[in-house]
Short mmCIF file of C-alpha atoms in Angstrom, two decimals:
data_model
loop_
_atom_site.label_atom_id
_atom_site.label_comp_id
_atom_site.label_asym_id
_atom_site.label_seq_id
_atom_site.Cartn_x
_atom_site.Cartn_y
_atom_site.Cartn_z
CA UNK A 208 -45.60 -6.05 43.59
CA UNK A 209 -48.86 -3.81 44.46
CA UNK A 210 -49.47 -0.34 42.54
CA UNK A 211 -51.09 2.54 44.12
CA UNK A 212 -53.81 1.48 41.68
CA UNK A 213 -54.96 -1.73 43.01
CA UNK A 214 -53.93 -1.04 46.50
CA UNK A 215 -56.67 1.57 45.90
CA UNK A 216 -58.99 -0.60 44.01
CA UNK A 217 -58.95 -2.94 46.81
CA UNK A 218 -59.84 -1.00 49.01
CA UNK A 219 -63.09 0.40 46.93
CA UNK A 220 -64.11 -2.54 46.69
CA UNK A 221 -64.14 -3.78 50.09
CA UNK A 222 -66.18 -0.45 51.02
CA UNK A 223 -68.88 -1.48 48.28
CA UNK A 224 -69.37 -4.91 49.80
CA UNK A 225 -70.04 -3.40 53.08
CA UNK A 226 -71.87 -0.68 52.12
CA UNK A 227 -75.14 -2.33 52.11
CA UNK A 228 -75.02 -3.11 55.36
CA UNK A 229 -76.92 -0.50 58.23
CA UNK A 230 -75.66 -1.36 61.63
CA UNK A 231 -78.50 0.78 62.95
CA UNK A 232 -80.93 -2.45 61.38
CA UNK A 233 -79.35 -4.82 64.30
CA UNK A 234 -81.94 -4.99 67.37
CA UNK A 235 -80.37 -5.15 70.51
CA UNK A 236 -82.16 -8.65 70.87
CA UNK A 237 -78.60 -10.98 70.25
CA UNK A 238 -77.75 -11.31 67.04
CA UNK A 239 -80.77 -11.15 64.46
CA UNK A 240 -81.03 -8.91 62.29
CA UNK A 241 -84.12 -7.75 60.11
CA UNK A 242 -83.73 -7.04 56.68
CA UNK A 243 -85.75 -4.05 54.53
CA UNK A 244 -86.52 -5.92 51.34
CA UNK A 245 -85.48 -2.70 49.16
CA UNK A 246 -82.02 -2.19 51.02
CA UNK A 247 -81.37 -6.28 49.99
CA UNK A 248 -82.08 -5.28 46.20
CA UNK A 249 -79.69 -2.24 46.77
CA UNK A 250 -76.53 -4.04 48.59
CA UNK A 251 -76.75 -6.76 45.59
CA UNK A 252 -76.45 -4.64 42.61
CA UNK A 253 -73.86 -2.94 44.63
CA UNK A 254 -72.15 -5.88 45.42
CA UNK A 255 -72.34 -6.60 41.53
CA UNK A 256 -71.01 -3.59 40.15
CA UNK A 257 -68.03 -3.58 42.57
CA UNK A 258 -66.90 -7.21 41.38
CA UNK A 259 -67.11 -5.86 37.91
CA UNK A 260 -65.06 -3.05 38.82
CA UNK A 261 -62.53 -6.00 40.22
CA UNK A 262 -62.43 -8.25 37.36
CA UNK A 263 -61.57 -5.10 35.58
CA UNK A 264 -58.52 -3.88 37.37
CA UNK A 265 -57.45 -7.48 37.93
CA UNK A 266 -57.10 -8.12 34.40
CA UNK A 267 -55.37 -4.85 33.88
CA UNK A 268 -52.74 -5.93 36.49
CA UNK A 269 -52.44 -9.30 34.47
CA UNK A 270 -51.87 -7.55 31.52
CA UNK A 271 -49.31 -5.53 33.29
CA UNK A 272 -47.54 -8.43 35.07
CA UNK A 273 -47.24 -9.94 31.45
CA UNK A 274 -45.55 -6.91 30.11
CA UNK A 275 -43.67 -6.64 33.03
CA UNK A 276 -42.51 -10.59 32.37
CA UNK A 277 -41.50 -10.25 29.30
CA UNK A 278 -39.32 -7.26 29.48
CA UNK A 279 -37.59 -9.50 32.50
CA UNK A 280 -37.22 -12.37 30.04
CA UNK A 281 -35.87 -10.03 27.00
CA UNK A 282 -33.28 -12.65 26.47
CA UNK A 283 -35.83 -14.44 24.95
CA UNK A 284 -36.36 -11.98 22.26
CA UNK A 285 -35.05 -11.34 19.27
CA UNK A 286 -31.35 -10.07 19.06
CA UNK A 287 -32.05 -6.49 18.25
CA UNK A 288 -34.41 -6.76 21.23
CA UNK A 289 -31.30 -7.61 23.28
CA UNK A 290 -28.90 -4.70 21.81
CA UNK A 291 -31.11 -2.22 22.50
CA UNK A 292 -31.98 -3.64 26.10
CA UNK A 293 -28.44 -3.76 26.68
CA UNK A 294 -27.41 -0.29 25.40
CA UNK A 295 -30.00 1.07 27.16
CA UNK A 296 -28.80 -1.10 30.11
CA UNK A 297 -25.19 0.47 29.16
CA UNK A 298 -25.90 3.83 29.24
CA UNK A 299 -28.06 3.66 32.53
CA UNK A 300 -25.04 2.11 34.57
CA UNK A 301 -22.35 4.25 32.54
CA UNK A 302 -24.18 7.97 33.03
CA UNK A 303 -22.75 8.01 36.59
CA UNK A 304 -19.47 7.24 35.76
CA UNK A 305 -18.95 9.29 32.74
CA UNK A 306 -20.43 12.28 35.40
CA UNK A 307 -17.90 11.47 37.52
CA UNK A 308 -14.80 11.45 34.75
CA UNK A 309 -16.00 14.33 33.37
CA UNK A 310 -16.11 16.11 36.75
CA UNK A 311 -12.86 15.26 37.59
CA UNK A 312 -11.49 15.99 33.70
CA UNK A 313 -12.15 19.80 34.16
CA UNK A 314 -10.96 19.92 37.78
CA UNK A 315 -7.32 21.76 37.43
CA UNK A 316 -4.31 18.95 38.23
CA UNK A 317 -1.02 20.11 39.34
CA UNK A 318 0.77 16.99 36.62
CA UNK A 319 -2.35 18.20 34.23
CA UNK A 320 -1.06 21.65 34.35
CA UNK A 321 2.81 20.82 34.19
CA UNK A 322 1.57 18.68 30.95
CA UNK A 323 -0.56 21.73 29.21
CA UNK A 324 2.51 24.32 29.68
CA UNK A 325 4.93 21.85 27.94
CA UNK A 326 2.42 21.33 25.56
CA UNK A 327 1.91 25.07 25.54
CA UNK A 328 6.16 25.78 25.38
CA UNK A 329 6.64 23.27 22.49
CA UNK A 330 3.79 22.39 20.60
CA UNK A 331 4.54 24.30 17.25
CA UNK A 332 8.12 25.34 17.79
CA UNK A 333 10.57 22.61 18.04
CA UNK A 334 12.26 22.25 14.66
CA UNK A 335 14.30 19.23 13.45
CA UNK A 336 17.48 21.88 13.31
CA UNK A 337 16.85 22.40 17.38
CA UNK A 338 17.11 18.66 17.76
CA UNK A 339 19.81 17.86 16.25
CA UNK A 340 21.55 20.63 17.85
CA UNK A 341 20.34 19.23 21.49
CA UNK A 342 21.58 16.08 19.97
CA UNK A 343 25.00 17.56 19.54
CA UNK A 344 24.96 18.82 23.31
CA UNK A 345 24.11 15.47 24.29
CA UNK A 346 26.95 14.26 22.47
CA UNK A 347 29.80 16.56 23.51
CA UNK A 348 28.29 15.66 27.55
CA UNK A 349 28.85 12.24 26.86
CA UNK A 350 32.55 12.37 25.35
CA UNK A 351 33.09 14.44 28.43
CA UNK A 352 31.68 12.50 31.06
CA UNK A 353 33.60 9.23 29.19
CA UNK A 354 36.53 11.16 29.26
CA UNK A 355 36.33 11.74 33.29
CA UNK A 356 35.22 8.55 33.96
CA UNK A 357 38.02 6.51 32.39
CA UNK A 358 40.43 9.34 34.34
CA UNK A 359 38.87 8.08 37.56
CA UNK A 360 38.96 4.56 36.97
CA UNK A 361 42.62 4.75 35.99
CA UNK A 362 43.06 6.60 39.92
CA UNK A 363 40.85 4.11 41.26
CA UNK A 364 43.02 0.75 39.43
CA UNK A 365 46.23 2.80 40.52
CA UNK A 366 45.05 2.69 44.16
CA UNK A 367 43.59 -0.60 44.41
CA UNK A 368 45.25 -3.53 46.20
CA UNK A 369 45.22 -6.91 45.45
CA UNK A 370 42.18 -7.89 48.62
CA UNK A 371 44.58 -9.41 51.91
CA UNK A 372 43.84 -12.89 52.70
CA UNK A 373 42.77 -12.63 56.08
CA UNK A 374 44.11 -15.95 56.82
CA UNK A 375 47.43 -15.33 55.84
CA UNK A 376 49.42 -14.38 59.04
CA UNK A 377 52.10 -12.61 56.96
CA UNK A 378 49.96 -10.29 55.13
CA UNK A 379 50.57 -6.89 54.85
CA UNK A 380 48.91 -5.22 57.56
CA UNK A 381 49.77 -7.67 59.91
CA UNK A 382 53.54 -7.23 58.99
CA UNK A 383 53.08 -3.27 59.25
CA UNK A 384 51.53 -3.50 62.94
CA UNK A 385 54.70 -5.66 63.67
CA UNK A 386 56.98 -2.63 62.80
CA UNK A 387 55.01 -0.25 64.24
CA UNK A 388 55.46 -1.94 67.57
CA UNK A 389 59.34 -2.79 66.60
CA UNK A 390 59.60 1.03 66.29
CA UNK A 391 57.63 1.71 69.47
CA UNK A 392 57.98 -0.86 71.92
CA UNK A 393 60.76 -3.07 71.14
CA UNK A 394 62.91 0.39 70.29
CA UNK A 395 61.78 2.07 73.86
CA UNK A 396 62.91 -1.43 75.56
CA UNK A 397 66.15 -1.62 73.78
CA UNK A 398 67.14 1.80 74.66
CA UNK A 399 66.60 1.53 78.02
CA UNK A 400 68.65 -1.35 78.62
CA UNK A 401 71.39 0.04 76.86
CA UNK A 402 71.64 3.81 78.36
CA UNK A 403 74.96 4.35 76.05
CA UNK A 404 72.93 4.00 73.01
CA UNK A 405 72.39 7.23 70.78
CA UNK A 406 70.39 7.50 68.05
CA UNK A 407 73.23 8.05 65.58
CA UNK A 408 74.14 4.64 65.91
CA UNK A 409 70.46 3.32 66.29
CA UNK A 410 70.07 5.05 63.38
CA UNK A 411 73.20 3.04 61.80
CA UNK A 412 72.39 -0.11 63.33
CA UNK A 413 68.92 -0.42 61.92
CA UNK A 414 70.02 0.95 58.39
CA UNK A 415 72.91 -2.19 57.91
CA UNK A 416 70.40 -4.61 59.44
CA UNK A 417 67.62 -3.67 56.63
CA UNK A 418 70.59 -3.76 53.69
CA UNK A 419 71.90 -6.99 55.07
CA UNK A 420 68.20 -8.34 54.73
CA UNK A 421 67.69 -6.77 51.40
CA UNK A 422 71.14 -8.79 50.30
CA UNK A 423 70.19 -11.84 51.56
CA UNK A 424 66.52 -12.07 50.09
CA UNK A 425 68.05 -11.32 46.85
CA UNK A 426 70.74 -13.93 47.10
CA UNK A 427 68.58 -16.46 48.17
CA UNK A 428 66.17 -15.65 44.72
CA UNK A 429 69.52 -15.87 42.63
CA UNK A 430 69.87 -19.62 43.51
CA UNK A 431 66.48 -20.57 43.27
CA UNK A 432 66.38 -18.75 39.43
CA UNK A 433 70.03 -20.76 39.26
CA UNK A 434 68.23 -24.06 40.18
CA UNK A 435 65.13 -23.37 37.70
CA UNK A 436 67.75 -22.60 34.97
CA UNK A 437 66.54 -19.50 34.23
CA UNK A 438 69.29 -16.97 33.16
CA UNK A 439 69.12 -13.72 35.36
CA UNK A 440 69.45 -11.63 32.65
CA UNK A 441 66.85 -12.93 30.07
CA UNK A 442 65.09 -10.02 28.50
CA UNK A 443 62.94 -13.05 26.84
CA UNK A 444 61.85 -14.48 30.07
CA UNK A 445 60.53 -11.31 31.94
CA UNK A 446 57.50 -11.79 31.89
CA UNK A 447 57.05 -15.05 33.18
CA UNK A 448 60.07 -14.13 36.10
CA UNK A 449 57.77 -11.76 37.07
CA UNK A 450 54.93 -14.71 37.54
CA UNK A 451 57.61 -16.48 39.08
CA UNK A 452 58.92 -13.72 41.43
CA UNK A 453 55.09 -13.81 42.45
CA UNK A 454 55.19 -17.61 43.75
CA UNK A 455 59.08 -17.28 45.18
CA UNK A 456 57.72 -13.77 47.25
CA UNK A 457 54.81 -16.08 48.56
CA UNK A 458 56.77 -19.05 49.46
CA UNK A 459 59.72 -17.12 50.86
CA UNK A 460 57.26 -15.08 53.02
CA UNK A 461 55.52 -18.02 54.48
CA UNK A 462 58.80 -19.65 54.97
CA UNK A 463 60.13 -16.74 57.10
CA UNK A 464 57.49 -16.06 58.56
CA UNK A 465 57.30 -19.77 59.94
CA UNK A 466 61.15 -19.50 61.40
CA UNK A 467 62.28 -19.07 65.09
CA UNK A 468 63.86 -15.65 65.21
CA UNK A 469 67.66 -17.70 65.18
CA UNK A 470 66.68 -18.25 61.80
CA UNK A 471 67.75 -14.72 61.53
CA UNK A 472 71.29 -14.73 63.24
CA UNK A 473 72.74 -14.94 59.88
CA UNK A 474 71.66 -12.52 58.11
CA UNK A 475 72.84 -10.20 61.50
CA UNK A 476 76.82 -11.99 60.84
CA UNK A 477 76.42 -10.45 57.63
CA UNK A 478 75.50 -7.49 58.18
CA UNK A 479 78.88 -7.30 60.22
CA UNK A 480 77.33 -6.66 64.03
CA UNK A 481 77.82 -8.68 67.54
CA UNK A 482 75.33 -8.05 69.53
CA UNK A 483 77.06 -7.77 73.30
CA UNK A 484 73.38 -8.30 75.42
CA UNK A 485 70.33 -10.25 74.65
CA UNK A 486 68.31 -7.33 74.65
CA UNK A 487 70.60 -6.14 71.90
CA UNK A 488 70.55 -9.22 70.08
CA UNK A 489 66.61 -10.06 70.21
CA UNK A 490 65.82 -6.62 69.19
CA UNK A 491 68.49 -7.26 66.02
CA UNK A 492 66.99 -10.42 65.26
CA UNK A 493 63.12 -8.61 65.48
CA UNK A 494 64.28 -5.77 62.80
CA UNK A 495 65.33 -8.39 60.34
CA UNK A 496 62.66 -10.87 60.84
CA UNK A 497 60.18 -7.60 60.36
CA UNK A 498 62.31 -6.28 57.53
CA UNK A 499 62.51 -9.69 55.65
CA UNK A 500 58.87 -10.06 55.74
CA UNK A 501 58.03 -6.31 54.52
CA UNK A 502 60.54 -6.58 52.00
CA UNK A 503 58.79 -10.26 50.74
CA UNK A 504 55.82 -8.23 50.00
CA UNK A 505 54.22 -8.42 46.00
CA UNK A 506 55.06 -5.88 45.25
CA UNK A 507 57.76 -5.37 48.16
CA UNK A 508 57.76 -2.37 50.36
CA UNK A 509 61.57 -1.16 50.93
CA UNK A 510 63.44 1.46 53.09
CA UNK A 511 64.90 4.65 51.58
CA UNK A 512 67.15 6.30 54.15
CA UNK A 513 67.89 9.52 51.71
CA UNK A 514 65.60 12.50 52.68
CA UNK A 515 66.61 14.43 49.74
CA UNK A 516 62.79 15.10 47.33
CA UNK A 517 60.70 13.31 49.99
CA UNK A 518 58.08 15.88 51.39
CA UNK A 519 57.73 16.88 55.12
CA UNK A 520 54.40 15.16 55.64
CA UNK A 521 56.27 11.87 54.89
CA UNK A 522 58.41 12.00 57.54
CA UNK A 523 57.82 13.08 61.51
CA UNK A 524 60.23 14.16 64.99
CA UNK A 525 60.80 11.34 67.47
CA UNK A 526 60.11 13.74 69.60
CA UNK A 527 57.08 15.21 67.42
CA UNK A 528 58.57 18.45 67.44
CA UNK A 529 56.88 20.77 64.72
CA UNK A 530 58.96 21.31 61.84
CA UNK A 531 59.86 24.93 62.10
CA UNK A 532 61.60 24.04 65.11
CA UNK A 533 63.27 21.33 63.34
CA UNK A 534 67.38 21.43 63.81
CA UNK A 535 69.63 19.58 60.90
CA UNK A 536 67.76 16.51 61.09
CA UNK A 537 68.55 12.70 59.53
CA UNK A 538 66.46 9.58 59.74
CA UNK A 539 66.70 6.88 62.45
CA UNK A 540 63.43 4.96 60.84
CA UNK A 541 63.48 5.08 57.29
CA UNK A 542 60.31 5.87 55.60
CA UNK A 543 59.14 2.88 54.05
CA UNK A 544 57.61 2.76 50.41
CA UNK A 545 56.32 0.16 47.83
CA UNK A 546 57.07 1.47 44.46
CA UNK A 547 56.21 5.39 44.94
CA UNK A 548 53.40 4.94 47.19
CA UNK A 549 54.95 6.09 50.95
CA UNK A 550 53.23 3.47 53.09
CA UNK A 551 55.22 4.28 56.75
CA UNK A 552 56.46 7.34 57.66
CA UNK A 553 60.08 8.06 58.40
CA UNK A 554 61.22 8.97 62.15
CA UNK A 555 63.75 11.93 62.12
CA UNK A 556 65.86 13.18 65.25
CA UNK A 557 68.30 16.09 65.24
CA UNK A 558 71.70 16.04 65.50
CA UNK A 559 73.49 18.02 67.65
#
């Protein structure tokens, strides 16, 4: 690496070798040249004194170049030699970024401010009697938010159904849109073919078919409990007829569900009623197959036919009349419930 210095000291020194030299002392002759003896003398002790000068500033840049190589090879030093070198190497790279933090230290932070007022607010004046009492806050919160939660899960656990299989062609839903079209279609059909028809004795029809059903699903659980041994009335055994009543719903359900609709004829004998069409007697056989299956539910869903306590929204006009022009009314469809829970609306008509 040149310095000013030499660069400059080069350059001296070329001027002092050349400065002996008079152009004007060429003739125009080619090239010789003639020579004043004095001038020779002159251009050698110049030519002298500028070497000297060289030698001089050459060994100075030696000397240089030396100091220069050893402060490059400081790892060859001694070790306090290398601490200093590297905390003066430390604090040359560091300066910059310490500027830098410190610069952005005093700049004014939105969080940084949000930090120095709660600093501010509660450095110095929160006493241990101010946290227990925010303690005790805390506290009554939580016994209060326990108390609402365990309220809602019990609504929740009261509500929740056992999930349908959706493989089971007997579930619940499916059974319910089999009513709703008994109710709608199948009812619509039978009336037509069967203009003498009222609803009074729709009405009475469909109410002995559903008790006839009821009676004959219970019957039917009697002799199974018979054939299991299991006395009806064994206070002992409840809970494990309830298990049972479980598996005897399931395998009753699937059972009727499986049978041809003259399965059903019985069950219509019983409930005392000869069909005289066979519109009549497939729309019979429909409400108990329907019935049988609803009422095979766990838990069961059943018919009340007594309107007495029920509220109006859980029960609607065949003609969806509103209710203040309701006449004395009574129920064709009864409204269908499992346990308290109305699940189908009952169907109302007046009478005349």
């Amino acid at each position: 690496m040149d310095t000013p210095d030499s660069y400059y000291s080069r350059t001296e020194v070329s001027k002092g070798l050349h400065k002996g030299i008079d152009p004007g002392e060429m003739t125009a002759e080619g090239s010789r040249q003639t020579y004043d003896t004095s001038l020779q003398l002159s251009a050698c002790e110049n030519r002298i004194s500028a070497l000297e000068t060289l030698c001089y500033e050459v060994k100075e840049r030696v000397t240089w170049i030396e100091e220069h190589y050893r402060k490059k090879m400081v790892w060859s030093d001694s070790v306090e030699t290398r601490l200093e070198s590297l905390e003066s190497y430390h604090r040359q790279c560091t300066a910059p970024v310490n500027y830098h933090i410190q610069k952005i230290s005093n700049d004014s932070h939105p969080y940084q401010q949000g930090y120095r007022s709660y600093q501010k607010a509660f450095s110095g004046e929160v006493t241990q009697k101010d946290l227990e009492k925010e303690n005790e806050k805390l506290k009554e919160m939580v016994i209060v938010l326990e108390a609402r939660n365990k309220e809602l899960l019990s609504k929740a656990m009261g509500r929740h159904k056992q999930s349908e299989n959706m493989n089971d062609d007997s579930r619940l839903s499916a059974v319910l849109r089999m009513y709703d079209m008994l109710r709608l279609h199948d009812w619509e059909k039978f009336r037509t073919n069967m203009p003498s028809l009222t609803n009074k004795d729709g009405s009475c029809m469909i109410k002995e078919l559903f008790v006839a059903c009821e009676t004959d699903i219970q019957e039917t659980t009697t002799k199974i409990f018979e054939v299991l041994d299991i006395p009806p009335l064994d206070d002992v055994m409840t809970d494990s007829k309830q298990g049972m009543m479980h598996d005897i719903r399931n395998i009753l359900r699937h059972s009727y569900y499986q049978k041809q609709l003259e399965f059903y004829s019985k069950i219509v004998t019983q409930a005392g009623i000869a069909p005289t069409t066979d519109t009549e007697s497939e729309f019979m056989l429909k409400c108990c197959r329907v019935y049988c299956l609803l009422y095979l539910q766990d838990p069961p869903v059943k018919a009340e036919w007594n309107t007495q306590g029920s509220q109006m929204q859980n029960i609607e006009h065949i003609n969806k009349k509103e209710q203040n022009r309701w006449r004395k009314t009574t129920l064709l469809w009864p409204i269908m419930k499992c346990g308290e829970e109305v699940i189908v609306k009952g169907v109302v008509w007046d009478k005349k």
